[in-house]
Amino acid sequence: LDLVLKDFMVNVIHADHLRTAIDKGLAVQATSSVIIFDEVDEMYAPTLRTSAARRLCQNCPKFVAQTATPMRKNESQLLAWLADTCAFPVDKRNWLVAASGMVSLQLELSISAREEEVLVPMVDAVRDRCRHLFASHGAAQWLEMARVVQEHTDAAMVQHAVQAAKQDRSKHPYGGVLLVADSRQHAEKLMKLSAVHLPTGDFASLEASDAEKFAVVVVTKDKDRGYNSARRLGVLVTGAYPGNAASRHQLRGRLRRLGQRRKEVRFVTVCMENSILHLLHQRHSAVDTMNISLEQLGQRFSAEVLNGLRAP
């Protein structure tokens, strides 16, 4: 099929189709177009898709690169795009000078965000299992420890999500809670637990014709961008999951964005006290471990984990 762009219209092309679109003539038409790259941080990695996107921006007379999370793993991933937006050569020595001009517009949403931490007491069954795993010194001990801790935290997560959803819907009839799961299997479990109390939907329910009937919507942590329909919700409830700060920030942006009618949104993290996931949440809050793994966390803070596993 040939590429057909409509003049004086917004033509939307998925990033995964860029290479095909270029082969069909988009590179030629770019010379008379203004191109907007949404979520440009998804085009930092040295891939063919990134090469295609940068080829377009170099051909067009003007382009806009937008993202809520310009920084990813390190600043070097930002250098190539900064170099395309500046009238001077950009390298590691002067990238901060280039970056100082990358924010051309900042919107004041007038929506405050309240971060809350809910600590679930550690029970003996979890403490004993974690002690055993801690003594095993196996490579996978931290992943298994996290699984055990999360398994015994799920009920409290759902309890707080249901309570928050009821409170939110008392003021906003079509409101509710975005409940974040670690994986698809975890999401299915949380949905079953929540559905006993309130109408509960999955990610697809956000765009359903009857979306407003769902007081709780369960999504996995990777559903962190590309949709606006969660803005009807007023509270995000999540566990402490391994990941990066950009993803956590994007998830919060599903609620705190243009179109949100509340003056305040709440972000609630539920984790088990004195557990490895509690430590993970503390490190996330301190913004000193953007991409730390559970194994690295265990190795760095094993003394804290051990102290936390001791019975009071």
CSV table of C-alpha atoms in Angstrom, one decimal:
chain,number,residue,atom,x,y,z
A,1,LEU,CA,0.0,0.0,0.0
A,2,ASP,CA,1.2,3.5,-0.7
A,3,LEU,CA,1.6,6.1,2.0
A,4,VAL,CA,-1.1,8.8,1.8
A,5,LEU,CA,-0.8,11.9,3.9
A,6,LYS,CA,-3.6,14.5,4.1
A,7,ASP,CA,-2.5,18.1,3.6
A,8,PHE,CA,-3.1,20.5,6.5
A,9,MET,CA,-4.2,17.6,8.7
A,10,VAL,CA,-2.6,15.7,11.7
A,11,ASN,CA,-1.4,12.4,10.3
A,12,VAL,CA,-0.7,9.8,13.0
A,13,ILE,CA,1.9,7.1,12.4
A,14,HIS,CA,2.8,4.5,15.0
A,15,ALA,CA,6.5,4.4,15.8
A,16,ASP,CA,6.8,0.7,14.8
A,17,HIS,CA,5.7,1.7,11.3
A,18,LEU,CA,8.3,4.4,10.8
A,19,ARG,CA,10.7,2.4,8.7
A,20,THR,CA,8.0,1.2,6.4
A,21,ALA,CA,6.5,4.7,6.1
A,22,ILE,CA,10.0,6.1,5.1
A,23,ASP,CA,10.3,3.4,2.4
A,24,LYS,CA,6.9,4.5,1.1
A,25,GLY,CA,7.9,8.1,0.8
A,26,LEU,CA,7.7,9.7,4.2
A,27,ALA,CA,11.3,10.9,4.1
A,28,VAL,CA,10.5,13.0,1.0
A,29,GLN,CA,7.3,14.4,2.4
A,30,ALA,CA,9.1,15.3,5.6
A,31,THR,CA,10.8,18.2,3.9
A,32,SER,CA,7.5,20.0,3.9
A,33,SER,CA,6.1,18.8,7.2
A,34,VAL,CA,6.2,19.5,10.9
A,35,ILE,CA,6.8,16.3,12.8
A,36,ILE,CA,5.9,15.7,16.4
A,37,PHE,CA,7.7,12.8,18.2
A,38,ASP,CA,5.6,11.8,21.2
A,39,GLU,CA,7.2,9.9,24.0
A,40,VAL,CA,10.6,10.5,22.4
A,41,ASP,CA,12.3,8.7,25.2
A,42,GLU,CA,11.1,5.5,23.6
A,43,MET,CA,13.4,6.3,20.7
A,44,TYR,CA,16.7,6.7,22.6
A,45,ALA,CA,18.1,3.2,22.2
A,46,PRO,CA,20.4,2.5,19.2
A,47,THR,CA,17.8,0.7,17.1
A,48,LEU,CA,16.6,0.8,13.5
A,49,ARG,CA,13.4,2.6,14.7
A,50,THR,CA,15.5,5.3,16.4
A,51,SER,CA,17.6,5.7,13.3
A,52,ALA,CA,14.4,6.1,11.2
A,53,ALA,CA,13.0,8.7,13.6
A,54,ARG,CA,16.2,10.7,13.6
A,55,ARG,CA,16.4,10.6,9.8
A,56,LEU,CA,13.0,12.2,9.6
A,57,CYS,CA,13.8,15.0,12.1
A,58,GLN,CA,16.9,15.8,10.1
A,59,ASN,CA,14.9,16.1,6.9
A,60,CYS,CA,12.0,18.2,8.2
A,61,PRO,CA,12.2,22.0,8.6
A,62,LYS,CA,10.8,21.8,12.1
A,63,PHE,CA,10.1,19.0,14.6
A,64,VAL,CA,8.9,18.7,18.2
A,65,ALA,CA,10.2,16.1,20.6
A,66,GLN,CA,8.0,15.7,23.7
A,67,THR,CA,8.1,13.4,26.8
A,68,ALA,CA,7.4,13.7,30.5
A,69,THR,CA,10.6,11.7,31.2
A,70,PRO,CA,13.5,13.0,29.2
A,71,MET,CA,16.1,11.3,31.4
A,72,ARG,CA,16.3,7.5,31.2
A,73,LYS,CA,19.2,5.3,32.3
A,74,ASN,CA,21.9,8.0,31.6
A,75,GLU,CA,22.3,11.3,29.9
A,76,SER,CA,24.2,9.8,26.9
A,77,GLN,CA,20.9,8.5,25.5
A,78,LEU,CA,19.7,12.0,25.3
A,79,LEU,CA,22.7,13.4,23.5
A,80,ALA,CA,21.7,12.4,19.9
A,81,TRP,CA,18.3,14.2,20.1
A,82,LEU,CA,19.8,17.2,21.8
A,83,ALA,CA,22.3,17.5,19.0
A,84,ASP,CA,19.5,17.7,16.5
A,85,THR,CA,17.7,20.5,18.4
A,86,CYS,CA,20.7,22.8,18.9
A,87,ALA,CA,22.6,25.1,16.6
A,88,PHE,CA,25.9,24.0,18.0
A,89,PRO,CA,27.7,20.7,18.4
A,90,VAL,CA,26.7,18.8,21.5
A,91,ASP,CA,28.9,16.3,23.3
A,92,LYS,CA,29.3,15.1,26.9
A,93,ARG,CA,31.1,18.3,27.9
A,94,ASN,CA,28.3,20.7,27.1
A,95,TRP,CA,25.2,18.6,27.1
A,96,LEU,CA,23.9,20.4,30.2
A,97,VAL,CA,24.0,23.6,28.2
A,98,ALA,CA,22.0,22.0,25.4
A,99,ALA,CA,19.6,20.5,27.9
A,100,SER,CA,18.9,23.8,29.6
A,101,GLY,CA,16.8,24.8,26.5
A,102,MET,CA,14.9,21.6,26.0
A,103,VAL,CA,11.9,22.6,28.1
A,104,SER,CA,10.1,25.2,25.9
A,105,LEU,CA,6.7,25.0,27.7
A,106,GLN,CA,5.7,23.9,31.1
A,107,LEU,CA,2.0,23.7,32.1
A,108,GLU,CA,0.8,24.4,35.6
A,109,LEU,CA,-1.9,21.8,36.2
A,110,SER,CA,-2.9,23.1,39.7
A,111,ILE,CA,-3.3,19.5,40.7
A,112,SER,CA,-1.4,18.6,43.9
A,113,ALA,CA,-0.1,15.0,44.5
A,114,ARG,CA,-0.1,13.3,47.8
A,115,GLU,CA,2.2,10.4,48.3
A,116,GLU,CA,1.2,7.9,51.0
A,117,GLU,CA,3.0,4.8,52.3
A,118,VAL,CA,1.0,2.0,53.9
A,119,LEU,CA,3.1,-0.6,55.8
A,120,VAL,CA,1.7,-4.0,56.4
A,121,PRO,CA,3.2,-5.8,59.5
A,122,MET,CA,5.4,-8.8,58.7
A,123,VAL,CA,3.8,-12.1,59.8
A,124,ASP,CA,5.7,-15.0,61.2
A,125,ALA,CA,5.2,-17.2,58.1
A,126,VAL,CA,6.8,-14.6,55.9
A,127,ARG,CA,9.6,-14.0,58.4
A,128,ASP,CA,10.5,-17.7,58.6
A,129,ARG,CA,10.4,-18.2,54.8
A,130,CYS,CA,12.6,-15.1,54.2
A,131,ARG,CA,15.1,-16.3,56.9
A,132,HIS,CA,15.4,-19.6,55.1
A,133,LEU,CA,15.9,-17.9,51.7
A,134,PHE,CA,18.4,-15.5,53.2
A,135,ALA,CA,20.5,-18.4,54.5
A,136,SER,CA,20.4,-20.2,51.2
A,137,HIS,CA,22.7,-17.6,49.4
A,138,GLY,CA,21.3,-18.6,46.1
A,139,ALA,CA,21.3,-16.3,43.1
A,140,ALA,CA,17.5,-16.3,42.9
A,141,GLN,CA,16.8,-15.8,46.6
A,142,TRP,CA,15.9,-12.1,46.3
A,143,LEU,CA,13.3,-12.8,43.6
A,144,GLU,CA,11.7,-15.5,45.6
A,145,MET,CA,11.8,-13.4,48.7
A,146,ALA,CA,10.1,-10.6,46.9
A,147,ARG,CA,7.4,-13.0,45.6
A,148,VAL,CA,6.7,-14.4,49.1
A,149,VAL,CA,6.4,-10.9,50.5
A,150,GLN,CA,4.2,-9.6,47.7
A,151,GLU,CA,1.9,-12.7,47.9
A,152,HIS,CA,1.2,-11.8,51.6
A,153,THR,CA,0.7,-8.1,50.8
A,154,ASP,CA,-1.9,-8.5,48.0
A,155,ALA,CA,-4.9,-8.6,50.4
A,156,ALA,CA,-3.9,-5.4,52.0
A,157,MET,CA,-3.4,-3.7,48.6
A,158,VAL,CA,-6.9,-4.7,47.5
A,159,GLN,CA,-8.3,-3.6,50.9
A,160,HIS,CA,-6.8,-0.1,50.6
A,161,ALA,CA,-7.8,0.1,46.9
A,162,VAL,CA,-11.5,-0.8,47.6
A,163,GLN,CA,-11.6,1.6,50.5
A,164,ALA,CA,-10.0,4.4,48.5
A,165,ALA,CA,-12.4,3.7,45.5
A,166,LYS,CA,-15.5,4.0,47.8
A,167,GLN,CA,-14.2,7.3,49.2
A,168,ASP,CA,-13.4,8.7,45.8
A,169,ARG,CA,-16.8,7.7,44.3
A,170,SER,CA,-18.6,9.3,47.2
A,171,LYS,CA,-17.5,12.6,45.8
A,172,HIS,CA,-17.0,11.7,42.1
A,173,PRO,CA,-19.6,9.1,41.0
A,174,TYR,CA,-17.5,7.9,38.1
A,175,GLY,CA,-14.2,7.9,39.9
A,176,GLY,CA,-12.2,5.2,41.5
A,177,VAL,CA,-8.8,3.6,41.8
A,178,LEU,CA,-6.0,2.6,39.4
A,179,LEU,CA,-4.6,-0.6,41.0
A,180,VAL,CA,-1.1,-1.4,39.7
A,181,ALA,CA,0.1,-5.1,39.5
A,182,ASP,CA,3.6,-6.4,38.9
A,183,SER,CA,2.7,-8.9,36.1
A,184,ARG,CA,-0.3,-10.2,34.2
A,185,GLN,CA,-0.6,-13.1,36.5
A,186,HIS,CA,-0.5,-10.8,39.5
A,187,ALA,CA,-3.1,-8.5,37.9
A,188,GLU,CA,-5.5,-11.5,37.5
A,189,LYS,CA,-5.2,-12.3,41.2
A,190,LEU,CA,-5.8,-8.7,42.2
A,191,MET,CA,-8.8,-8.5,40.0
A,192,LYS,CA,-10.4,-11.6,41.5
A,193,LEU,CA,-9.8,-10.2,45.0
A,194,SER,CA,-11.2,-6.8,44.2
A,195,ALA,CA,-14.2,-8.0,42.2
A,196,VAL,CA,-15.7,-9.5,45.4
A,197,HIS,CA,-16.2,-6.0,46.7
A,198,LEU,CA,-16.6,-3.6,43.8
A,199,PRO,CA,-16.9,-3.7,40.0
A,200,THR,CA,-13.4,-4.3,38.7
A,201,GLY,CA,-12.0,-4.0,35.2
A,202,ASP,CA,-8.7,-4.6,33.4
A,203,PHE,CA,-6.7,-2.3,31.2
A,204,ALA,CA,-9.1,-2.7,28.3
A,205,SER,CA,-12.0,-1.6,30.5
A,206,LEU,CA,-10.5,2.0,30.5
A,207,GLU,CA,-11.7,2.4,26.9
A,208,ALA,CA,-14.9,0.4,27.2
A,209,SER,CA,-18.3,2.1,26.5
A,210,ASP,CA,-19.3,1.3,30.1
A,211,ALA,CA,-15.9,2.2,31.6
A,212,GLU,CA,-17.4,4.4,34.3
A,213,LYS,CA,-19.0,1.5,36.0
A,214,PHE,CA,-15.6,0.1,37.1
A,215,ALA,CA,-14.6,1.5,40.5
A,216,VAL,CA,-11.3,-0.3,40.4
A,217,VAL,CA,-9.1,-0.7,37.3
A,218,VAL,CA,-6.2,-3.1,37.5
A,219,VAL,CA,-3.2,-2.6,35.1
A,220,THR,CA,0.3,-4.0,35.1
A,221,LYS,CA,3.2,-1.7,35.8
A,222,ASP,CA,4.3,-1.6,32.2
A,223,LYS,CA,1.0,0.1,31.2
A,224,ASP,CA,2.6,3.4,32.1
A,225,ARG,CA,2.0,5.6,29.0
A,226,GLY,CA,-0.1,6.2,25.9
A,227,TYR,CA,-3.6,6.6,27.4
A,228,ASN,CA,-5.7,9.4,29.0
A,229,SER,CA,-8.7,7.5,30.1
A,230,ALA,CA,-7.5,6.9,33.7
A,231,ARG,CA,-7.9,10.6,34.5
A,232,ARG,CA,-11.4,9.9,35.7
A,233,LEU,CA,-9.8,8.1,38.6
A,234,GLY,CA,-8.5,9.8,41.7
A,235,VAL,CA,-6.2,7.4,43.4
A,236,LEU,CA,-3.3,5.1,42.3
A,237,VAL,CA,-2.5,2.1,44.6
A,238,THR,CA,0.6,0.1,43.9
A,239,GLY,CA,3.1,-2.2,45.5
A,240,ALA,CA,6.8,-1.7,45.5
A,241,TYR,CA,8.1,-3.3,42.3
A,242,PRO,CA,11.5,-3.4,40.6
A,243,GLY,CA,11.7,-0.8,37.8
A,244,ASN,CA,12.9,2.6,36.9
A,245,ALA,CA,11.9,6.1,38.0
A,246,ALA,CA,10.7,7.0,34.5
A,247,SER,CA,8.1,4.3,34.5
A,248,ARG,CA,6.8,5.2,38.0
A,249,HIS,CA,6.6,8.9,37.0
A,250,GLN,CA,4.7,8.0,33.8
A,251,LEU,CA,2.2,5.9,35.7
A,252,ARG,CA,1.5,8.8,38.1
A,253,GLY,CA,0.9,10.9,35.0
A,254,ARG,CA,-2.0,8.8,34.0
A,255,LEU,CA,-4.0,10.5,36.8
A,256,ARG,CA,-2.2,13.8,37.3
A,257,ARG,CA,-2.8,15.3,33.8
A,258,LEU,CA,-4.9,17.7,31.8
A,259,GLY,CA,-8.6,16.8,32.2
A,260,GLN,CA,-8.3,15.6,35.8
A,261,ARG,CA,-11.1,17.3,37.7
A,262,ARG,CA,-9.7,16.9,41.2
A,263,LYS,CA,-7.5,19.4,42.9
A,264,GLU,CA,-5.6,16.6,44.5
A,265,VAL,CA,-4.7,13.0,43.5
A,266,ARG,CA,-3.3,10.4,45.8
A,267,PHE,CA,-0.5,7.9,45.1
A,268,VAL,CA,-0.5,5.0,47.7
A,269,THR,CA,2.3,2.5,47.9
A,270,VAL,CA,1.5,-0.6,50.0
A,271,CYS,CA,4.4,-2.8,51.1
A,272,MET,CA,5.3,-5.2,53.9
A,273,GLU,CA,7.3,-3.6,56.7
A,274,ASN,CA,11.0,-4.6,57.2
A,275,SER,CA,10.9,-6.6,53.9
A,276,ILE,CA,13.1,-6.4,50.8
A,277,LEU,CA,10.2,-4.6,49.0
A,278,HIS,CA,10.0,-2.1,51.8
A,279,LEU,CA,13.7,-1.4,51.3
A,280,LEU,CA,13.1,-1.1,47.6
A,281,HIS,CA,10.4,1.5,48.1
A,282,GLN,CA,12.7,3.5,50.4
A,283,ARG,CA,15.4,3.5,47.7
A,284,HIS,CA,12.9,4.5,45.1
A,285,SER,CA,11.7,7.3,47.3
A,286,ALA,CA,15.3,8.5,47.7
A,287,VAL,CA,15.8,8.5,43.9
A,288,ASP,CA,19.2,6.8,44.3
A,289,THR,CA,18.5,3.5,42.5
A,290,MET,CA,16.7,4.2,39.2
A,291,ASN,CA,17.2,0.7,37.8
A,292,ILE,CA,18.4,-1.4,40.8
A,293,SER,CA,17.6,-5.1,40.7
A,294,LEU,CA,16.4,-7.1,43.6
A,295,GLU,CA,19.7,-9.0,43.7
A,296,GLN,CA,21.7,-5.8,43.7
A,297,LEU,CA,19.5,-4.5,46.5
A,298,GLY,CA,20.0,-7.6,48.5
A,299,GLN,CA,23.7,-7.5,48.1
A,300,ARG,CA,24.0,-3.8,49.0
A,301,PHE,CA,21.5,-3.8,51.9
A,302,SER,CA,21.7,-7.4,53.2
A,303,ALA,CA,22.4,-6.2,56.7
A,304,GLU,CA,19.2,-4.2,56.7
A,305,VAL,CA,17.3,-7.1,55.3
A,306,LEU,CA,18.7,-9.4,58.0
A,307,ASN,CA,17.8,-6.9,60.8
A,308,GLY,CA,14.3,-6.6,59.4
A,309,LEU,CA,13.7,-10.3,59.4
A,310,ARG,CA,14.5,-10.6,63.1
A,311,ALA,CA,11.4,-11.0,65.2
A,312,PRO,CA,10.5,-7.9,67.3
